[in-house]
Tab-separated table of C-alpha atoms in Angstrom:
chain	number	residue	atom	x	y	z
A	157	UNK	CA	0.000	0.000	0.000
A	158	UNK	CA	1.113	3.583	-0.624
A	159	UNK	CA	1.212	4.860	2.950
A	160	UNK	CA	1.616	8.566	2.175
A	161	UNK	CA	2.709	11.053	-0.458
A	162	UNK	CA	4.957	14.021	0.270
A	163	UNK	CA	5.131	16.776	-2.308
A	164	UNK	CA	3.849	20.155	-3.450
A	165	UNK	CA	0.132	20.897	-3.358
A	166	UNK	CA	-0.488	22.061	-6.930
A	167	UNK	CA	-4.282	21.871	-7.258
A	168	UNK	CA	-7.252	21.681	-4.928
A	169	UNK	CA	-10.719	20.559	-5.940
A	170	UNK	CA	-13.844	20.223	-3.787
A	171	UNK	CA	-13.198	16.528	-3.125
A	172	UNK	CA	-9.695	15.975	-4.470
A	173	UNK	CA	-6.102	17.193	-4.344
A	174	UNK	CA	-3.234	17.024	-6.784
A	175	UNK	CA	0.169	16.606	-5.135
A	176	UNK	CA	3.314	16.734	-7.293
A	177	UNK	CA	6.064	14.421	-6.060
A	178	UNK	CA	9.251	13.728	-8.009
A	179	UNK	CA	7.730	15.227	-11.129
A	180	UNK	CA	4.547	13.130	-10.955
A	181	UNK	CA	1.161	14.690	-10.173
A	182	UNK	CA	-0.895	12.368	-7.962
A	183	UNK	CA	-4.632	13.019	-7.880
A	184	UNK	CA	-6.043	12.019	-4.502
A	185	UNK	CA	-9.757	11.762	-3.804
A	186	UNK	CA	-10.379	13.267	-0.373
A	187	UNK	CA	-13.099	14.293	2.072
A	188	UNK	CA	-14.540	17.688	1.150
A	189	UNK	CA	-12.398	20.582	2.317
A	190	UNK	CA	-9.240	18.566	2.944
A	191	UNK	CA	-6.129	20.752	3.350
A	192	UNK	CA	-8.222	23.853	2.657
A	193	UNK	CA	-5.939	25.936	4.885
A	194	UNK	CA	-2.748	24.983	3.000
A	195	UNK	CA	-1.675	27.466	0.276
A	196	UNK	CA	-1.059	26.067	-3.189
A	197	UNK	CA	2.636	25.476	-3.733
A	198	UNK	CA	3.311	24.478	-0.117
A	199	UNK	CA	4.637	21.023	0.667
A	200	UNK	CA	2.242	18.545	2.265
A	201	UNK	CA	2.461	14.970	3.505
A	202	UNK	CA	-0.836	13.219	2.886
A	203	UNK	CA	-1.753	9.805	4.385
A	204	UNK	CA	-3.148	7.681	1.562
A	205	UNK	CA	-4.962	4.455	0.785
A	206	UNK	CA	-4.863	2.670	-2.556
A	207	UNK	CA	-8.119	0.863	-3.360
A	208	UNK	CA	-8.292	-1.728	-6.127
A	209	UNK	CA	-11.764	-2.384	-7.531
A	210	UNK	CA	-13.183	-4.091	-10.565
A	211	UNK	CA	-13.928	-0.743	-12.177
A	212	UNK	CA	-10.485	0.752	-11.581
A	213	UNK	CA	-7.788	1.851	-9.170
A	214	UNK	CA	-8.296	4.849	-6.889
A	215	UNK	CA	-5.912	6.644	-4.568
A	216	UNK	CA	-7.512	8.348	-1.574
A	217	UNK	CA	-5.962	11.015	0.626
A	218	UNK	CA	-6.784	12.027	4.187
A	219	UNK	CA	-6.216	14.814	6.683
A	220	UNK	CA	-4.695	12.365	9.164
A	221	UNK	CA	-3.858	8.714	9.696
A	222	UNK	CA	-6.831	8.505	12.092
A	223	UNK	CA	-9.170	9.714	9.362
A	224	UNK	CA	-7.730	7.016	7.088
A	225	UNK	CA	-8.490	4.398	9.761
A	226	UNK	CA	-12.085	5.553	9.934
A	227	UNK	CA	-12.329	5.366	6.138
A	228	UNK	CA	-11.260	1.727	6.388
A	229	UNK	CA	-13.812	1.048	9.133
A	230	UNK	CA	-16.627	2.661	7.185
A	231	UNK	CA	-15.878	0.860	3.930
A	232	UNK	CA	-15.786	-2.466	5.797
A	233	UNK	CA	-19.561	-2.138	6.240
A	234	UNK	CA	-21.760	-3.695	3.559
A	235	UNK	CA	-23.274	-0.976	1.394
A	236	UNK	CA	-20.779	1.745	2.355
A	237	UNK	CA	-18.465	2.476	-0.556
A	238	UNK	CA	-15.514	4.862	-0.754
A	239	UNK	CA	-17.629	7.789	-1.989
A	240	UNK	CA	-20.074	7.444	0.886
A	241	UNK	CA	-17.235	7.072	3.401
A	242	UNK	CA	-15.577	10.240	2.079
A	243	UNK	CA	-18.919	12.031	2.354
A	244	UNK	CA	-19.213	11.065	6.018
A	245	UNK	CA	-15.634	12.143	6.764
A	246	UNK	CA	-16.163	15.421	4.922
A	247	UNK	CA	-19.121	16.082	7.206
A	248	UNK	CA	-17.550	15.045	10.543
A	249	UNK	CA	-14.082	14.804	12.048
A	250	UNK	CA	-13.049	11.387	13.440
A	251	UNK	CA	-13.780	12.535	17.004
A	252	UNK	CA	-17.206	13.913	16.028
A	253	UNK	CA	-18.000	10.704	14.158
A	254	UNK	CA	-16.911	8.568	17.109
A	255	UNK	CA	-19.097	10.625	19.453
A	256	UNK	CA	-22.103	10.252	17.139
A	257	UNK	CA	-21.616	6.488	16.907
A	258	UNK	CA	-21.140	6.001	20.652
A	259	UNK	CA	-24.193	8.198	21.336
A	260	UNK	CA	-26.227	6.325	18.686
A	261	UNK	CA	-26.939	9.667	17.017
A	262	UNK	CA	-28.382	8.534	13.707
A	263	UNK	CA	-29.226	12.126	12.712
A	264	UNK	CA	-25.503	12.852	12.351
A	265	UNK	CA	-25.281	10.222	9.608
A	266	UNK	CA	-28.605	10.304	7.775
A	267	UNK	CA	-28.564	13.068	5.223
A	268	UNK	CA	-24.964	12.621	4.192
A	269	UNK	CA	-24.959	11.951	0.450
A	270	UNK	CA	-25.315	8.210	-0.152
A	271	UNK	CA	-26.239	7.390	3.460
A	272	UNK	CA	-29.820	6.359	4.155
A	273	UNK	CA	-31.390	5.179	7.386
A	274	UNK	CA	-30.449	1.511	6.867
A	275	UNK	CA	-26.794	2.330	6.164
A	276	UNK	CA	-26.673	4.640	9.184
A	277	UNK	CA	-28.118	1.886	11.379
A	278	UNK	CA	-25.451	-0.548	10.159
A	279	UNK	CA	-22.767	1.959	11.130
A	280	UNK	CA	-24.225	2.376	14.623
A	281	UNK	CA	-24.446	-1.392	15.088
A	282	UNK	CA	-21.114	-2.496	13.598
A	283	UNK	CA	-18.619	0.223	14.452
A	284	UNK	CA	-18.651	0.786	18.257
A	285	UNK	CA	-16.582	-2.329	18.980
A	286	UNK	CA	-14.249	-1.628	16.052
A	287	UNK	CA	-13.666	1.920	17.287
A	288	UNK	CA	-12.760	0.607	20.738
A	289	UNK	CA	-10.364	-1.847	19.068
A	290	UNK	CA	-8.343	1.129	17.785
A	291	UNK	CA	-7.051	1.566	21.339
A	292	UNK	CA	-3.249	1.349	21.201
A	293	UNK	CA	-1.554	-1.182	23.457
A	294	UNK	CA	-4.781	-3.001	24.300
A	295	UNK	CA	-3.131	-6.415	24.331
A	296	UNK	CA	0.079	-7.979	25.513
A	297	UNK	CA	2.424	-9.869	23.217
A	298	UNK	CA	0.599	-13.071	24.143
A	299	UNK	CA	-2.625	-11.578	22.757
A	300	UNK	CA	-4.268	-11.279	26.172
A	301	UNK	CA	-5.446	-7.984	27.572
A	302	UNK	CA	-3.142	-6.326	29.974
A	303	UNK	CA	-3.881	-7.098	33.605
A	304	UNK	CA	-4.114	-3.376	34.198
A	305	UNK	CA	-6.907	-2.907	31.636
A	306	UNK	CA	-9.607	-3.727	34.177
A	307	UNK	CA	-8.149	-1.599	36.928
A	308	UNK	CA	-9.392	1.907	37.511
A	309	UNK	CA	-6.748	4.527	38.161
A	310	UNK	CA	-3.995	6.243	36.253
A	311	UNK	CA	-3.354	3.267	33.960
A	312	UNK	CA	-6.958	3.107	32.735
A	313	UNK	CA	-7.250	6.897	32.488
A	314	UNK	CA	-4.014	7.172	30.533
A	315	UNK	CA	-5.138	4.412	28.190
A	316	UNK	CA	-8.493	6.125	27.653
A	317	UNK	CA	-6.740	9.448	27.100
A	318	UNK	CA	-4.627	7.926	24.309
A	319	UNK	CA	-7.774	6.652	22.584
A	320	UNK	CA	-9.494	10.038	22.745
A	321	UNK	CA	-6.388	11.794	21.405
A	322	UNK	CA	-6.175	9.269	18.544
A	323	UNK	CA	-9.799	10.077	17.688
A	324	UNK	CA	-8.947	13.747	17.242
A	325	UNK	CA	-9.936	15.230	20.605
A	326	UNK	CA	-7.683	17.917	22.005
A	327	UNK	CA	-5.836	17.023	25.201
A	328	UNK	CA	-7.866	19.597	27.135
A	329	UNK	CA	-11.184	18.192	25.858
A	330	UNK	CA	-10.143	14.613	26.580
A	331	UNK	CA	-8.865	15.323	30.090
A	332	UNK	CA	-11.964	17.364	30.991
A	333	UNK	CA	-14.313	14.641	29.736
A	334	UNK	CA	-12.435	11.904	31.600
A	335	UNK	CA	-12.493	13.875	34.840
A	336	UNK	CA	-16.238	14.413	34.417
A	337	UNK	CA	-17.033	10.716	34.020
A	338	UNK	CA	-14.374	9.010	36.145
A	339	UNK	CA	-16.402	9.160	39.339
A	340	UNK	CA	-19.598	7.866	37.738
A	341	UNK	CA	-18.468	4.294	37.130
A	342	UNK	CA	-19.561	1.549	39.497
A	343	UNK	CA	-17.118	-0.958	40.982
A	344	UNK	CA	-16.333	-3.580	38.372
A	345	UNK	CA	-16.965	-1.130	35.505
A	346	UNK	CA	-13.713	0.711	35.937
A	347	UNK	CA	-11.780	0.093	32.726
A	348	UNK	CA	-10.477	2.093	29.790
A	349	UNK	CA	-13.180	0.980	27.334
A	350	UNK	CA	-16.002	2.285	29.507
A	351	UNK	CA	-14.119	5.470	30.293
A	352	UNK	CA	-13.824	6.139	26.560
A	353	UNK	CA	-17.488	5.401	25.895
A	354	UNK	CA	-18.703	7.639	28.731
A	355	UNK	CA	-16.251	10.380	27.782
A	356	UNK	CA	-17.467	10.379	24.165
A	357	UNK	CA	-21.057	10.611	25.373
A	358	UNK	CA	-20.107	13.531	27.618
A	359	UNK	CA	-18.409	15.296	24.712
A	360	UNK	CA	-21.406	14.652	22.474
A	361	UNK	CA	-23.792	16.086	25.042
A	362	UNK	CA	-22.171	19.500	25.153
């Protein structure tokens, strides 16, 4: 896979960029508004994903590696193609999308071009567990969860903080949300997964 392209931003379209690298102009399909703040001629490094399909080969570009991960999650759902996934990502940042999914906010998805009620429901059903699986360091080398994962305290909070940061939250937002929900968990519920879920709900309820 082409992991990223570094080069000069030479053209910007509504849902695409052209980046010139080593004399070659690569056209990347992107979420709407990608790299809108970058002046033409400046150098950019764009995370990419190459998708091979029966009707051709497409190269997609993203604002961040996290956004690329969400593109992969979305297109893993039956009925959600690359165009629809880009439409969703052009409408919401990864953190906003994660909040909507964890809060089962179907209104944040329905209305995006190519996304009807059934597709939105599939997203809300299939993606929560996959989003939680993005947590870095969730398993030991033996494949078993770390013994600390079920313990409430700094280890669980730090783990949850890393997840929220990877989803695009600012450190201040993530820390404030975790502080707000940390005391609400019952004994036996005190782990990083639940901290993340409650924190996302708190962020979505603002």
